[in-house]
Backbone as a ProteinNet text record, in pm:
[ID]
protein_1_A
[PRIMARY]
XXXXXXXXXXXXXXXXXXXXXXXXXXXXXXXXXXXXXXXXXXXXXXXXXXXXXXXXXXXXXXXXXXXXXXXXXXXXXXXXXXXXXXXXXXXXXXXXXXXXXXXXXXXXXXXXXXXXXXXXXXXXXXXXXXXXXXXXXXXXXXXXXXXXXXXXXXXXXXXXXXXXXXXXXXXXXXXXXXXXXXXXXXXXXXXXXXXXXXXXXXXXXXXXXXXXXXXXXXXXXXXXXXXXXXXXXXXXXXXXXXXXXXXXXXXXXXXXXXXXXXXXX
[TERTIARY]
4778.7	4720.5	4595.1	4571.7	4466.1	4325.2	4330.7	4168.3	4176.4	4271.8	4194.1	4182.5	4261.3	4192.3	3991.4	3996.4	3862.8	3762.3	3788.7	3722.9	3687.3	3791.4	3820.2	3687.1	3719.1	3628.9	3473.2	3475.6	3312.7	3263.8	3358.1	3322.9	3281.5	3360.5	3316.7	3227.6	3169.5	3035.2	2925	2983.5	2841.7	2849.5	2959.9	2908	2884.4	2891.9	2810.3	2651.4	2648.1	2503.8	2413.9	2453.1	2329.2	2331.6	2465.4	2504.9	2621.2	2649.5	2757.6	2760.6	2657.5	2669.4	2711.7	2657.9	2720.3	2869.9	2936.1	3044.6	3113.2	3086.2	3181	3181.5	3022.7	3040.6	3153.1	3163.1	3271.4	3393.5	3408.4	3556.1	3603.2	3535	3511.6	3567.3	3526.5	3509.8	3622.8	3707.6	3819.9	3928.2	3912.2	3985.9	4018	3930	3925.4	4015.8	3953.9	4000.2	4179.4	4218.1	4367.9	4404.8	4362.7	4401.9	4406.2	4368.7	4351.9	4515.7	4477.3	4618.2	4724.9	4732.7	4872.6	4908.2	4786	4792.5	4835.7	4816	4808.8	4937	5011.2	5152.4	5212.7	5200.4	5307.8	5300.1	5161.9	5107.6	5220.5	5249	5329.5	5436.2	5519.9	5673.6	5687.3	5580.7	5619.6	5608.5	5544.9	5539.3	5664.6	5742.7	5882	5963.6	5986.9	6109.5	6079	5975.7	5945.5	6058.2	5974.7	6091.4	6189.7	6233.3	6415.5	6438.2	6371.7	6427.1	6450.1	6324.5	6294.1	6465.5	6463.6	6602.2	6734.8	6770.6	6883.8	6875.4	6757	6733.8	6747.5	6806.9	6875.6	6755.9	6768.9	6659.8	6571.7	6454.4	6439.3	6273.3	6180.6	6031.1	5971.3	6034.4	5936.3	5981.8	6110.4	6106.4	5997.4	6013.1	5914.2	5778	5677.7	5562.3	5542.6	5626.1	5586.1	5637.9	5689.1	5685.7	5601.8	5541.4	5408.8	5314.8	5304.9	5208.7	5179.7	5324.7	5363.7	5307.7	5353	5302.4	5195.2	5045.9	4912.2	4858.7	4944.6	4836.9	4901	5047.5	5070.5	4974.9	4888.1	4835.5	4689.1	4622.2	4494.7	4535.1	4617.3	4663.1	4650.2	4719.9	4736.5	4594.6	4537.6	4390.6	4293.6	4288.9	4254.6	4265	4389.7	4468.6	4394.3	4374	4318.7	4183.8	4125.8	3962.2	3914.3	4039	4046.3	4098.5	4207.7	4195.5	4119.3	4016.8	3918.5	3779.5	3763.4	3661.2	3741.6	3855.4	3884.3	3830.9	3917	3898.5	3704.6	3627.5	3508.3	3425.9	3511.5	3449.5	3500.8	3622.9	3675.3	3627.9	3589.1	3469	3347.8	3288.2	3148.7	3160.6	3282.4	3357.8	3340.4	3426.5	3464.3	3284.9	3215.1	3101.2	2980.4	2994.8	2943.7	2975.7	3132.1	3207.2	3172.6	3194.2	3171.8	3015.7	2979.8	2779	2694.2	2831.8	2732.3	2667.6	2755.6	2679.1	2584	2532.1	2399.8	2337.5	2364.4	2283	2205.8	2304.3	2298.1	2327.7	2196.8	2239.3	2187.7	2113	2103.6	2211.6	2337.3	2429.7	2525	2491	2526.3	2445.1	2375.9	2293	2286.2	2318.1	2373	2470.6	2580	2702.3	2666.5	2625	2640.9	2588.2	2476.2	2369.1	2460.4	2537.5	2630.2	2759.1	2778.4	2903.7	2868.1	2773.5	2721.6	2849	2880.9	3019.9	2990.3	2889	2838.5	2901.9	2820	2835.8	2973.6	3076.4	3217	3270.7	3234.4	3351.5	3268.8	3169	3123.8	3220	3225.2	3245.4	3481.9	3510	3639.6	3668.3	3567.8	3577.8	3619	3502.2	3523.2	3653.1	3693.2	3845.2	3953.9	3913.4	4054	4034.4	3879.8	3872.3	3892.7	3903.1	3958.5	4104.5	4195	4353.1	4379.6	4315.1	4279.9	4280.4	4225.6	4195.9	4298.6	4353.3	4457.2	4602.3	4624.2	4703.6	4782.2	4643.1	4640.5	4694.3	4574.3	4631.1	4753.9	4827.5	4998.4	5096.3	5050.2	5112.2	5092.3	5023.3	4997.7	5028.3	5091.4	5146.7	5294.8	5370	5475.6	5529.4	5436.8	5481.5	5469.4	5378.8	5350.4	5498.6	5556.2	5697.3	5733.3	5809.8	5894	5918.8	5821.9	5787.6	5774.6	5781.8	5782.4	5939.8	5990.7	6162.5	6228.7	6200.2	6263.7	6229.5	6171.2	6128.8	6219.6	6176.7	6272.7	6412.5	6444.5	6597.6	6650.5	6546.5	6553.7	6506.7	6488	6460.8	6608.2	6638.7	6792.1	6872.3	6871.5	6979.4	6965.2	6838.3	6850.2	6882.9	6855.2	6912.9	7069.6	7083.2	7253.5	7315.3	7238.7	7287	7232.9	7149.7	7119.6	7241.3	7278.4	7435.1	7546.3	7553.8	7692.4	7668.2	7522.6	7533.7	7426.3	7461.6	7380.3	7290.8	7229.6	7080.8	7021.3	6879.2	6811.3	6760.8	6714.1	6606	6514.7	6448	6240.7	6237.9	6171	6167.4	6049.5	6028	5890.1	5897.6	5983	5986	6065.8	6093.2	6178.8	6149.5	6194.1	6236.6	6209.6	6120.4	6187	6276.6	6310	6444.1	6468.3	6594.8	6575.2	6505	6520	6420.4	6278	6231.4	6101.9	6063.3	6133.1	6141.1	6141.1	6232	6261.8	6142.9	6072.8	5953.6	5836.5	5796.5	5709.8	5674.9	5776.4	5774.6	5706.5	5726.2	5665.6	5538.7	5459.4	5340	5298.4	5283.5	5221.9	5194	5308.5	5301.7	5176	5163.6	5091.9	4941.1	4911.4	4732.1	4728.2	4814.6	4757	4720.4	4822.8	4746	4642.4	4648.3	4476.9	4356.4	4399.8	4299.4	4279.1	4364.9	4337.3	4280.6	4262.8	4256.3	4106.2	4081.8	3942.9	3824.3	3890.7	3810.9	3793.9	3882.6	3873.5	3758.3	3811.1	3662.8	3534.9	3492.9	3387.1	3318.1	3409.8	3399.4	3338.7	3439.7	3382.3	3257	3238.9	3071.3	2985.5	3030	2950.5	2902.7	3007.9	3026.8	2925.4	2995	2893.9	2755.6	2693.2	2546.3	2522.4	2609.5	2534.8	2497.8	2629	2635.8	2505.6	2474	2360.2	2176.7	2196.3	2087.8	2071.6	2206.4	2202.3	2135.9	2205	2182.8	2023.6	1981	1849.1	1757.4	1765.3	1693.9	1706.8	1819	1814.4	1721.8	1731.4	1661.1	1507.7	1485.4	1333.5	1292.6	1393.6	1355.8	1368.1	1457.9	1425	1312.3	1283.5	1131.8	1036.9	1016.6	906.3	892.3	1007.6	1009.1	990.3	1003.3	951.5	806.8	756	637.8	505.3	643.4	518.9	532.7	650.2	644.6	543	505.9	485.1	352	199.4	107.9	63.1	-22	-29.9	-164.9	-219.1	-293.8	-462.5	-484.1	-589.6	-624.3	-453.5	-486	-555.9	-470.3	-478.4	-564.6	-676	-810.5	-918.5	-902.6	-976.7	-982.9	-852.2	-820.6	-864	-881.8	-941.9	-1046.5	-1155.9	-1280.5	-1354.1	-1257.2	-1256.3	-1271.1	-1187.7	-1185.4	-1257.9	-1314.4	-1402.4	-1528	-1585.2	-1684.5	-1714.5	-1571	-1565.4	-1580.9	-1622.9	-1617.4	-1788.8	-1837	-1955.1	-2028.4	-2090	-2223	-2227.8	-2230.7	-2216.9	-2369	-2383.7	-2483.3	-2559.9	-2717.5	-2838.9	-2807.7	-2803.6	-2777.1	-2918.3	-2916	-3023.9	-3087.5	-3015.1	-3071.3	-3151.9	-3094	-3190.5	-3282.8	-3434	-3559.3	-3644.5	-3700.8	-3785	-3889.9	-3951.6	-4071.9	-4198.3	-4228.3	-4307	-4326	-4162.5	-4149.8	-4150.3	-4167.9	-4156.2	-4272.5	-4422.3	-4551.9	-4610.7
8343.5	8272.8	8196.1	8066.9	7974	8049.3	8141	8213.8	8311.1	8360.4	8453.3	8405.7	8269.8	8215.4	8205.5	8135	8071	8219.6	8316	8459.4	8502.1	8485.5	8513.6	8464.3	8280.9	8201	8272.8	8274.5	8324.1	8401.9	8534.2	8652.6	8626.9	8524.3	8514.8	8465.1	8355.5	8264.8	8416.1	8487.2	8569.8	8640.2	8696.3	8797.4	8716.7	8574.1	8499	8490.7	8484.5	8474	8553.2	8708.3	8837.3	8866.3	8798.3	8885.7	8985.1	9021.8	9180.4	9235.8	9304	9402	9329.5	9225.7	9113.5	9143.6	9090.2	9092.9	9222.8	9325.3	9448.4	9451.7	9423.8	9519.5	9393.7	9292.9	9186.7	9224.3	9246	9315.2	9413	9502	9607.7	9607.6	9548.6	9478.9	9439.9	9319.9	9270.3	9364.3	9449.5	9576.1	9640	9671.7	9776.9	9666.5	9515.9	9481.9	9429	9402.9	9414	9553.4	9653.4	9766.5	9802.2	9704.5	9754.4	9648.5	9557.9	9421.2	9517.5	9560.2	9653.7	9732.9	9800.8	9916.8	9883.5	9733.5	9708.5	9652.3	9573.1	9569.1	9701.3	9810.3	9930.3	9982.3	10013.8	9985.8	9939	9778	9712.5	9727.5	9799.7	9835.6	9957.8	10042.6	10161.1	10153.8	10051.1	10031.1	9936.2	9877.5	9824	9895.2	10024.4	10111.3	10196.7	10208.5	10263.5	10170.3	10049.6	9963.6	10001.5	10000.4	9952.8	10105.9	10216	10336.5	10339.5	10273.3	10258.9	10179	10104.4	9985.6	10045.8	10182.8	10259.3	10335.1	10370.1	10478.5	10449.5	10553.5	10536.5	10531.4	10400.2	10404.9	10538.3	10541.5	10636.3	10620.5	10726.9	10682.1	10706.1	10797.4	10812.6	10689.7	10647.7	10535.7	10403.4	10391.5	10282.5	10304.9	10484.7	10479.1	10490.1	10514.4	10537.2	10377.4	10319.8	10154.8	10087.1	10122.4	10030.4	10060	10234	10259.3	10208.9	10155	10097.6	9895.7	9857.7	9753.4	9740.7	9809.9	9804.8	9788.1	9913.2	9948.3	9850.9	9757.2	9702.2	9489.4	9535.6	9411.1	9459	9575.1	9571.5	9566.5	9623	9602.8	9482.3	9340.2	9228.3	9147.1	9218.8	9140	9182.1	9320.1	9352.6	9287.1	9273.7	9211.3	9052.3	8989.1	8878.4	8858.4	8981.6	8963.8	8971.8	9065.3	9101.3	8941.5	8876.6	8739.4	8634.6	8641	8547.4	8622.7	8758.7	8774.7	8726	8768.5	8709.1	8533.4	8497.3	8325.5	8287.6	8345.3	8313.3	8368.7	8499.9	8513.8	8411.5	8350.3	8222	8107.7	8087.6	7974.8	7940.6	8058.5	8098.6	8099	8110.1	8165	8004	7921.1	7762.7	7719.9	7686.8	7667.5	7638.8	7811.3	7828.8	7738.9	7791.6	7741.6	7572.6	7470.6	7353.7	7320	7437.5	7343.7	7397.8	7490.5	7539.6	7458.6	7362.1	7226.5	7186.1	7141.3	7148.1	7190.1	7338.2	7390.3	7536.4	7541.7	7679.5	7820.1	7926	8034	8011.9	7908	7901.8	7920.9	7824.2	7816.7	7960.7	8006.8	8156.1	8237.9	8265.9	8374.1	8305.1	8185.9	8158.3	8154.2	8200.2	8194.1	8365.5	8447.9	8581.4	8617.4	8566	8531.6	8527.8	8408.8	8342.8	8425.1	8504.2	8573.1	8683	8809.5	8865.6	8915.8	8958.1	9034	9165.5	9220	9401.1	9408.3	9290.1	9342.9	9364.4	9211.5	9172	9354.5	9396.4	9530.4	9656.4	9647	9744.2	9765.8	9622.4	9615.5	9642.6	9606.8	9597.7	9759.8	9841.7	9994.7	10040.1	10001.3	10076.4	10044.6	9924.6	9889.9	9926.9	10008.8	10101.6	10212.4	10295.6	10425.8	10427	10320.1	10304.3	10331.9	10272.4	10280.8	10403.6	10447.2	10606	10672.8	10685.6	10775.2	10783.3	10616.9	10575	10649.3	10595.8	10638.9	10817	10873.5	11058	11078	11020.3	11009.3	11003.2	10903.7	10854.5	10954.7	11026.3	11139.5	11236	11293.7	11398.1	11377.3	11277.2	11211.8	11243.6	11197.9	11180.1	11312.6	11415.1	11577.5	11599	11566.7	11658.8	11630.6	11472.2	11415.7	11511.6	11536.6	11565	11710.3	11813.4	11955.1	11952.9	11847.1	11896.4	11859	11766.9	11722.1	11825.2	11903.5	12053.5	12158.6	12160.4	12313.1	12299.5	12140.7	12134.9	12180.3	12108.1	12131.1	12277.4	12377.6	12514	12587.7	12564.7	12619.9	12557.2	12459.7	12389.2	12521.3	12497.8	12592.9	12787.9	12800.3	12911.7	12918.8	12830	12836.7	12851.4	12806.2	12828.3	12924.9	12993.9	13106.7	13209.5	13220.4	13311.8	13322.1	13217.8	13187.9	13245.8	13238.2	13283.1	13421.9	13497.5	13601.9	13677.1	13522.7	13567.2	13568	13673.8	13675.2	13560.9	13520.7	13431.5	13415.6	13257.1	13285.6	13219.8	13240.9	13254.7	13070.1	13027.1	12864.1	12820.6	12765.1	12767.8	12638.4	12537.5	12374.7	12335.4	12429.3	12437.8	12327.1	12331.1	12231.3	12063.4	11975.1	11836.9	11804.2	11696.9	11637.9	11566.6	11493.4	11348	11194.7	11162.1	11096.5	11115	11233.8	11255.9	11252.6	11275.1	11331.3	11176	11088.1	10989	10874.6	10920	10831.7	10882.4	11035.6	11049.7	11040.9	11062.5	11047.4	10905.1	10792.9	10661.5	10683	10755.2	10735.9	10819.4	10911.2	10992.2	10955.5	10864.6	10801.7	10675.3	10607.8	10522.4	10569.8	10719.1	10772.3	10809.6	10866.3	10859.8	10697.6	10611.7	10485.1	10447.1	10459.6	10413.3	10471	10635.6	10711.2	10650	10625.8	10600.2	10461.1	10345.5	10235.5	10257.3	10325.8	10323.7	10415	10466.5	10503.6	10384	10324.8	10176.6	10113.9	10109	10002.3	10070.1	10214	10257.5	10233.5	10231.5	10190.1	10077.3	9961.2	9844.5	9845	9844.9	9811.5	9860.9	9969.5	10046.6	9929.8	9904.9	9759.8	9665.8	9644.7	9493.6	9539.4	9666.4	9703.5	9703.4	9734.5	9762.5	9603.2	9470.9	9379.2	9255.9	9306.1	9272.1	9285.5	9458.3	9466.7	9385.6	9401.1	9336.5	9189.7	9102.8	8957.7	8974.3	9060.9	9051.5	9045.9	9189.7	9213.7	9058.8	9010.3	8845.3	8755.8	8720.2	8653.5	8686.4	8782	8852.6	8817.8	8841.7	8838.8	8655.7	8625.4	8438.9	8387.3	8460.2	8437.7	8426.6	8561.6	8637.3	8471	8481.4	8448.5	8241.9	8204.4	8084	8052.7	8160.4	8195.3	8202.2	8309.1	8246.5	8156.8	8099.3	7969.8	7815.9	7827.6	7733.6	7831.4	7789.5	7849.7	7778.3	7862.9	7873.1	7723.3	7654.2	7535.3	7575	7695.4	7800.7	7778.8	7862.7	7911.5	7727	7670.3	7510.7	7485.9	7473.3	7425	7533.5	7673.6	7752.4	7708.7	7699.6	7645.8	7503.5	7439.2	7285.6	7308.1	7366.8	7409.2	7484.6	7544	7674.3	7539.6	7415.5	7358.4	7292.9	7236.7	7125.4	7197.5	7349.5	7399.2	7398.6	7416.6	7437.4	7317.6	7179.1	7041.6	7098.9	7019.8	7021.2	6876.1	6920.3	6819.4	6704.8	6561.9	6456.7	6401.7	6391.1	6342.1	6213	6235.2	6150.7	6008.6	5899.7	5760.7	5748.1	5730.4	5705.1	5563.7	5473.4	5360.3	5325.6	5402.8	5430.9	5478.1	5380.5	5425	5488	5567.8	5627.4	5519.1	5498.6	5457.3	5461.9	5577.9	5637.1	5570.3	5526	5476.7	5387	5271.6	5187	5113.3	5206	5162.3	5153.7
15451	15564.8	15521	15549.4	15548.9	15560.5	15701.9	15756.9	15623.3	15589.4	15462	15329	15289.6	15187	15196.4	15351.3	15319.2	15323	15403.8	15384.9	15267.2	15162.9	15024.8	14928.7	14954.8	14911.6	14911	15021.3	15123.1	15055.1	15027.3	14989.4	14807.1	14763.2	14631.8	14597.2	14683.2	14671.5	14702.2	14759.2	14791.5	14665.4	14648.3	14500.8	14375.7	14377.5	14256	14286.6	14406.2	14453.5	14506.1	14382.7	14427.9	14601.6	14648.4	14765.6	14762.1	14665.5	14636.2	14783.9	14808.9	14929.4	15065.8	15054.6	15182.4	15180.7	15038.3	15027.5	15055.5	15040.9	15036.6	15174.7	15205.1	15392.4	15431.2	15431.1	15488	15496.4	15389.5	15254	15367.1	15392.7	15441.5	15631.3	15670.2	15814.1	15817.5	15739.6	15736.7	15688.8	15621.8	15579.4	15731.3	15831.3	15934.9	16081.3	16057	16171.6	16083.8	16002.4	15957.1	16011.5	15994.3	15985.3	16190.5	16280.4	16396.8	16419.3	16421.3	16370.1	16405.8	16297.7	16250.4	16419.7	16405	16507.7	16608.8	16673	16792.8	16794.3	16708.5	16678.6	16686.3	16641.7	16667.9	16831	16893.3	17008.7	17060.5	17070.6	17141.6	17147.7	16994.2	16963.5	17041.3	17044.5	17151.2	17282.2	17336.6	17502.5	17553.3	17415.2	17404	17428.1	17347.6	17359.9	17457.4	17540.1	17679.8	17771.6	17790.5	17858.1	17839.1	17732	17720.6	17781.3	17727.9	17825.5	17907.3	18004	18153.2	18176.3	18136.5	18199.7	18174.6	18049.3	18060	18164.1	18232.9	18324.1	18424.6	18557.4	18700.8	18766.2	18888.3	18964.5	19005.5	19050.7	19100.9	19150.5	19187.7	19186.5	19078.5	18971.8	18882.9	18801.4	18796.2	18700.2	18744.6	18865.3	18902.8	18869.4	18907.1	18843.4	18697.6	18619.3	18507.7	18443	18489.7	18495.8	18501.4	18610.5	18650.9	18569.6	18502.5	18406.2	18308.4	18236.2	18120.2	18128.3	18218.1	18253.1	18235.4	18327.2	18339.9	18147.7	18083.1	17957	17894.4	17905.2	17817.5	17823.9	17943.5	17934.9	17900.8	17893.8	17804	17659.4	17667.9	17477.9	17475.7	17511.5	17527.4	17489.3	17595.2	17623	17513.9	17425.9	17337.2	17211.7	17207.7	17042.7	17071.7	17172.1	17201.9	17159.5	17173.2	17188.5	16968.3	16948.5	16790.9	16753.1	16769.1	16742.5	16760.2	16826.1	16839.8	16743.9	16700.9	16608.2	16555.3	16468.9	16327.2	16301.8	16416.9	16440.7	16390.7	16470.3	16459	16316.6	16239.5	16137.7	16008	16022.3	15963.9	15983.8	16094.5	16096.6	16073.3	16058.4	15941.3	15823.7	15767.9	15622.5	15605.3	15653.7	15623.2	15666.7	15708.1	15719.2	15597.4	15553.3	15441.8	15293.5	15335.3	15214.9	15200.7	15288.6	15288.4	15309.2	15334	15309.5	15179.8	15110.4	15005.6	14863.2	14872.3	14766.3	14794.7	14932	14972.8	14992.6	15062.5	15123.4	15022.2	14931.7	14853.4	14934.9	14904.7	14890.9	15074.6	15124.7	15260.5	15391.9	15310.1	15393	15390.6	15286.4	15303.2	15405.6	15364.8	15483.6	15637.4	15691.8	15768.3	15844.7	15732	15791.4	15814.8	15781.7	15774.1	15912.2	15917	16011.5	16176.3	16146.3	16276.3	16292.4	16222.6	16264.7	16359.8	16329.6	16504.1	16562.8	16545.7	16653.5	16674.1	16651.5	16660.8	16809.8	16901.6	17038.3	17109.3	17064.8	17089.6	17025	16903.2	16878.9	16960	16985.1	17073.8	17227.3	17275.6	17407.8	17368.2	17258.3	17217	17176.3	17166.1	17161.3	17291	17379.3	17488	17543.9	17532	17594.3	17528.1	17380.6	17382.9	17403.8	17447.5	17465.6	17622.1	17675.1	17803.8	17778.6	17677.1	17680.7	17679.7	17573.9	17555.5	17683.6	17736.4	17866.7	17943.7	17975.8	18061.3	18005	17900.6	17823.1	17855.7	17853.3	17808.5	17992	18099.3	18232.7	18286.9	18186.2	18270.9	18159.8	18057.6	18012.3	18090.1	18157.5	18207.8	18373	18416.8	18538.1	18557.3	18389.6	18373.9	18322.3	18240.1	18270.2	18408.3	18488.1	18635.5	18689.9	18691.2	18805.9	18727.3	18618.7	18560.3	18546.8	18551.2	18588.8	18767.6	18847.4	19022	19015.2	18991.5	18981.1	18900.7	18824.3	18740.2	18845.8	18933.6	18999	19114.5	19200.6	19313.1	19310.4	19162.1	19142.5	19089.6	19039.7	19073.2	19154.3	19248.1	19393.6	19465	19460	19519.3	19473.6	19351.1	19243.8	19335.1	19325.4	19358.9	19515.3	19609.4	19726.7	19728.8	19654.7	19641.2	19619.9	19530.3	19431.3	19534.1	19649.9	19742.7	19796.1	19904.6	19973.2	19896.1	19810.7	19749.2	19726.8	19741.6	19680.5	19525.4	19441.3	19328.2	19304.6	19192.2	19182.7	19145.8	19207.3	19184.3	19036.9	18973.3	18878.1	18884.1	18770.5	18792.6	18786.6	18880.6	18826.8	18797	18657.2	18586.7	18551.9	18593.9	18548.1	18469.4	18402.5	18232.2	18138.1	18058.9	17928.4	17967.5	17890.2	17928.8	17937.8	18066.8	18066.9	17984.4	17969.1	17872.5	17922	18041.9	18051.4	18031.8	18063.4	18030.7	17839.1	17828.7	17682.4	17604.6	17653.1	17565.6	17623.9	17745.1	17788.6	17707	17710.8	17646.5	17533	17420.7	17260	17250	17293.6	17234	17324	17443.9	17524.3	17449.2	17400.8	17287.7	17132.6	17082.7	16982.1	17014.4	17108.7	17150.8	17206.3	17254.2	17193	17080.6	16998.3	16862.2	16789.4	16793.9	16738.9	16784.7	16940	17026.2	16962.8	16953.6	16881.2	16730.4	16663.3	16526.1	16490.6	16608.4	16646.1	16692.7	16751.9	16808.3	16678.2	16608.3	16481.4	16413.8	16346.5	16310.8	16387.1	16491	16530.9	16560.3	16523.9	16489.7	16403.3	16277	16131.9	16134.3	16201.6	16204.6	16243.1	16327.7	16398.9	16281	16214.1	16087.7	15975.2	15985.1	15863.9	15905.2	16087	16090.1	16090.5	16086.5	16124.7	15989	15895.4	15711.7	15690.1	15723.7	15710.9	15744.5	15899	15922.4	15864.8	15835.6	15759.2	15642.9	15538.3	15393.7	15410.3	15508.6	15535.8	15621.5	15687.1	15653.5	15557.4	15462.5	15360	15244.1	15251.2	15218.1	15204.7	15321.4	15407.2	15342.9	15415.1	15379.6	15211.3	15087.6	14967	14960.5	15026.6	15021.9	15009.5	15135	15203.7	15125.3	15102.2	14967.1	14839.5	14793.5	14701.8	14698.5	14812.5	14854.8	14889.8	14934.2	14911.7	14853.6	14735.6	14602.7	14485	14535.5	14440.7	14558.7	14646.5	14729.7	14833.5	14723.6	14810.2	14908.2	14972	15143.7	15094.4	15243.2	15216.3	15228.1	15232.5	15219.6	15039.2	14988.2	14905.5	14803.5	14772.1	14763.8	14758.6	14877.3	14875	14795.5	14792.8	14758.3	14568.8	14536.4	14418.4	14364	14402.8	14426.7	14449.5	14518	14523.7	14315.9	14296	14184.5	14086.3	14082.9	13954.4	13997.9	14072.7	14104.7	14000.2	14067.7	14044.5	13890	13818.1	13685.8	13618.7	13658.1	13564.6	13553.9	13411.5	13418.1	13484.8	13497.9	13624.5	13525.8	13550.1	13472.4	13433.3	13324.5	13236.4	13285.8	13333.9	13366.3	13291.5	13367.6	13317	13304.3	13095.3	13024.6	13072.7	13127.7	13139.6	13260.7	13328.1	13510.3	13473.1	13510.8	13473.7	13657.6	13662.8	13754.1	13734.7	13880.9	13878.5	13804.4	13817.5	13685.2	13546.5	13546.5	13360.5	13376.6	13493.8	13479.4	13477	13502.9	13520.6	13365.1
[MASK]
+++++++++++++++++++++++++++++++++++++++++++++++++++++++++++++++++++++++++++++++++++++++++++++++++++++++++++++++++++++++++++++++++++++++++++++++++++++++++++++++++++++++++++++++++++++++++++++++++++++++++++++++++++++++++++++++++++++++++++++++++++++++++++++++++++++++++

């Protein structure tokens, strides 16, 4: 892909230019948000084969709520993977930035671009919206055991009404066993909080990255600074110095030919 050539680029101009650590935490960052990418693609393959369950499965109410469940989380995922495509987008456009102003600009247009990328807050606020999926997620599991354990009891309490009438002994009704709909709904909604969970570590990480990332491109900055500094003194120092050599010429020699009054009587 084009955005990770120029990332690539970026990352190499920095480690020619005594920005190493820039580079790794980047390296690093782009390592975690690929790695959410992925996640949020399998994410989507399991809220897929929910559907297609849902659509082998006989009408009913639980098919409709645990439908609608599937629906709701499958558009924060949506809106998520969106918000992760537009960092990438914007950390590629700092990447190309750099990359094309660095003939002029030097090691400037670097710490600029580092500078302008800033997304701490965007994966902060992109956490909470999967520890939101998270929550939601664990909620419509524990919805879809409850239908599925009240629809197993009814239908042994039915069972045992029957088995009164005819005579036979009753048995104990404790919900029993998943059904197969339940069973073949829950395996991918369970498969789908563990990726959330393993997805929302990732973007812990990240923010980790972008906070190391930020410091490094400070401490930068700061040694830029320093070091512009003291090649280029202050207009204090300048005059104090210009004063120092002035003081140091010696005083210029009495013009022998200028006579005083005195000598001239």
């Amino acid at each position: 892909m084009q955005s990770n050539e120029t990332i690539q680029q970026f990352m190499k101009l920095l480690e020619e230019n005594t920005r190493q650590g820039q580079a790794q935490d980047l390296s690093l960052l782009m390592f975690y948000m690929d790695g959410m990418t992925r996640q949020f693609e399998a994410v989507s393959q399991e809220l897929q084969e929910v559907r297609q369950q849902l659509a082998q499965a006989q009408e009913s109410p639980a098919k409709k709520a645990v439908g609608r469940m599937v629906e709701a989380l499958g558009h924060k995922v949506d809106q998520a993977r969106e918000v992760l495509d537009d960092l990438r987008e914007r950390i590629t456009d700092c990447a190309k930035n750099a990359v094309e102003n660095f003939k002029e600009a030097g090691v400037t247009a670097l710490d600029k671009a580092v500078s302008a990328i800033g997304v701490k807050n965007v994966l902060e606020s992109l956490q909470e919206k999967i520890s939101g999926m998270i929550a939601d997620t664990k909620q419509n599991i524990e919805k879809v055991e409850s239908i599925g354990h009240e629809l197993r009891s009814v239908g042994g309490h039915l069972k045992n009404a029957g088995r009164t009438l005819t005579g036979k002994e009753t048995q104990t009704v404790d919900g029993g066993q998943e059904g197969r709909f339940q069973s073949v709904v829950l395996a991918p909604m369970r498969t789908t909080q563990k990726l959330l969970s393993g997805m929302n570590n990732a973007t812990l990480a990240a923010i980790g990255g972008m906070e190391s990332l930020e410091l490094s491109a400070e401490a930068a900055r700061e040694a830029r600074t320093e070091r512009q500094a003291e090649k280029k003194p202050s207009i204090r120092q300048a005059l104090a110095e210009k004063r120092a050599e002035a003081a140091a010429q010696p005083a210029p020699a009495p013009d022998k030919e200028h006579k005083t009054p005195e000598a001239a009587l």
